[in-house]
Amino acid sequence: MRTEVVTTLKRQATKLLADLHESKEPILITEHGQPSAYLVDVADYELMVDRMKILEGIAKGEQAIRDGRTMDMEQAKEKMAKWLK
């Protein structure tokens, strides 16, 4: 992964963005030698957000199973029938 100091971002933002769009590789921005932010392509960021939503849904489902908050097919059909009227 490419790393740049914040000063480079300030002075060469247009070039960094052009490079980012071309390579699609995130750029780590550092400040005082410490990681500060990532520059990522918009499409890649939106894909990450969508994937996180899916993973959060899976995690909630797994927690529901551990908590015993599940139902069998008949119970699910009955509950859904009320919603589908």
PDB file of C-alpha atoms in Angstrom, residues 1-73:
ATOM      1  CA  MET A   1       0.000   0.000   0.000  1.00  0.00           C
ATOM      2  CA  ARG A   2       1.218   3.448  -0.857  1.00  0.00           C
ATOM      3  CA  THR A   3       1.934   5.822   2.038  1.00  0.00           C
ATOM      4  CA  GLU A   4       2.138   9.601   1.803  1.00  0.00           C
ATOM      5  CA  VAL A   5       2.612  12.343   4.365  1.00  0.00           C
ATOM      6  CA  VAL A   6      -0.175  14.865   4.870  1.00  0.00           C
ATOM      7  CA  THR A   7       2.025  17.595   3.376  1.00  0.00           C
ATOM      8  CA  THR A   8       2.038  15.716   0.068  1.00  0.00           C
ATOM      9  CA  LEU A   9      -1.747  15.563   0.202  1.00  0.00           C
ATOM     10  CA  LYS A  10      -1.907  19.318   0.782  1.00  0.00           C
ATOM     11  CA  ARG A  11       0.508  20.130  -2.036  1.00  0.00           C
ATOM     12  CA  GLN A  12      -0.397  17.459  -4.592  1.00  0.00           C
ATOM     13  CA  ALA A  13      -4.022  16.536  -3.945  1.00  0.00           C
ATOM     14  CA  THR A  14      -4.975  16.543  -7.626  1.00  0.00           C
ATOM     15  CA  LYS A  15      -2.079  14.245  -8.541  1.00  0.00           C
ATOM     16  CA  LEU A  16      -2.772  11.889  -5.631  1.00  0.00           C
ATOM     17  CA  LEU A  17      -6.430  11.653  -6.623  1.00  0.00           C
ATOM     18  CA  ALA A  18      -5.496  10.978 -10.254  1.00  0.00           C
ATOM     19  CA  ASP A  19      -3.099   8.237  -9.138  1.00  0.00           C
ATOM     20  CA  LEU A  20      -5.773   6.805  -6.856  1.00  0.00           C
ATOM     21  CA  HIS A  21      -8.356   6.649  -9.638  1.00  0.00           C
ATOM     22  CA  GLU A  22      -5.852   5.020 -11.973  1.00  0.00           C
ATOM     23  CA  SER A  23      -4.387   2.427  -9.607  1.00  0.00           C
ATOM     24  CA  LYS A  24      -7.446   1.853  -7.357  1.00  0.00           C
ATOM     25  CA  GLU A  25      -4.916   1.263  -4.560  1.00  0.00           C
ATOM     26  CA  PRO A  26      -5.727   2.987  -1.240  1.00  0.00           C
ATOM     27  CA  ILE A  27      -3.252   5.586  -0.022  1.00  0.00           C
ATOM     28  CA  LEU A  28      -2.376   5.797   3.666  1.00  0.00           C
ATOM     29  CA  ILE A  29      -1.926   9.394   4.815  1.00  0.00           C
ATOM     30  CA  THR A  30       0.372   9.905   7.784  1.00  0.00           C
ATOM     31  CA  GLU A  31       0.684  12.859  10.119  1.00  0.00           C
ATOM     32  CA  HIS A  32       3.769  13.228  12.326  1.00  0.00           C
ATOM     33  CA  GLY A  33       4.756   9.687  11.341  1.00  0.00           C
ATOM     34  CA  GLN A  34       1.447   8.183  12.487  1.00  0.00           C
ATOM     35  CA  PRO A  35      -1.384   6.825  10.316  1.00  0.00           C
ATOM     36  CA  SER A  36      -4.091   9.475  10.006  1.00  0.00           C
ATOM     37  CA  ALA A  37      -6.431   8.557   7.149  1.00  0.00           C
ATOM     38  CA  TYR A  38      -6.905   6.448   4.066  1.00  0.00           C
ATOM     39  CA  LEU A  39      -7.745   7.777   0.632  1.00  0.00           C
ATOM     40  CA  VAL A  40      -9.856   5.229  -1.214  1.00  0.00           C
ATOM     41  CA  ASP A  41     -11.690   5.235  -4.511  1.00  0.00           C
ATOM     42  CA  VAL A  42     -15.414   6.041  -4.139  1.00  0.00           C
ATOM     43  CA  ALA A  43     -16.565   2.789  -5.772  1.00  0.00           C
ATOM     44  CA  ASP A  44     -14.246   0.747  -3.525  1.00  0.00           C
ATOM     45  CA  TYR A  45     -15.482   2.582  -0.431  1.00  0.00           C
ATOM     46  CA  GLU A  46     -19.139   2.005  -1.347  1.00  0.00           C
ATOM     47  CA  LEU A  47     -18.409  -1.684  -1.950  1.00  0.00           C
ATOM     48  CA  MET A  48     -16.765  -1.906   1.495  1.00  0.00           C
ATOM     49  CA  VAL A  49     -19.788  -0.262   3.131  1.00  0.00           C
ATOM     50  CA  ASP A  50     -22.162  -2.685   1.391  1.00  0.00           C
ATOM     51  CA  ARG A  51     -20.040  -5.653   2.483  1.00  0.00           C
ATOM     52  CA  MET A  52     -19.983  -4.381   6.067  1.00  0.00           C
ATOM     53  CA  LYS A  53     -23.784  -4.172   6.092  1.00  0.00           C
ATOM     54  CA  ILE A  54     -23.977  -7.796   4.940  1.00  0.00           C
ATOM     55  CA  LEU A  55     -21.458  -8.899   7.570  1.00  0.00           C
ATOM     56  CA  GLU A  56     -23.346  -7.004  10.297  1.00  0.00           C
ATOM     57  CA  GLY A  57     -26.555  -8.783   9.258  1.00  0.00           C
ATOM     58  CA  ILE A  58     -24.817 -12.152   9.443  1.00  0.00           C
ATOM     59  CA  ALA A  59     -23.408 -11.292  12.878  1.00  0.00           C
ATOM     60  CA  LYS A  60     -26.888 -10.324  14.117  1.00  0.00           C
ATOM     61  CA  GLY A  61     -28.264 -13.618  12.815  1.00  0.00           C
ATOM     62  CA  GLU A  62     -25.522 -15.590  14.521  1.00  0.00           C
ATOM     63  CA  GLN A  63     -26.203 -13.747  17.788  1.00  0.00           C
ATOM     64  CA  ALA A  64     -29.923 -14.503  17.474  1.00  0.00           C
ATOM     65  CA  ILE A  65     -29.100 -18.203  17.096  1.00  0.00           C
ATOM     66  CA  ARG A  66     -26.856 -18.093  20.189  1.00  0.00           C
ATOM     67  CA  ASP A  67     -29.621 -16.298  22.128  1.00  0.00           C
ATOM     68  CA  GLY A  68     -32.235 -18.831  21.028  1.00  0.00           C
ATOM     69  CA  ARG A  69     -34.244 -16.206  19.136  1.00  0.00           C
ATOM     70  CA  THR A  70     -35.149 -18.505  16.262  1.00  0.00           C
ATOM     71  CA  MET A  71     -38.333 -20.078  14.921  1.00  0.00           C
ATOM     72  CA  ASP A  72     -39.219 -23.056  12.792  1.00  0.00           C
ATOM     73  CA  MET A  73     -40.623 -22.819   9.260  1.00  0.00           C
TER      74      MET A  73
END
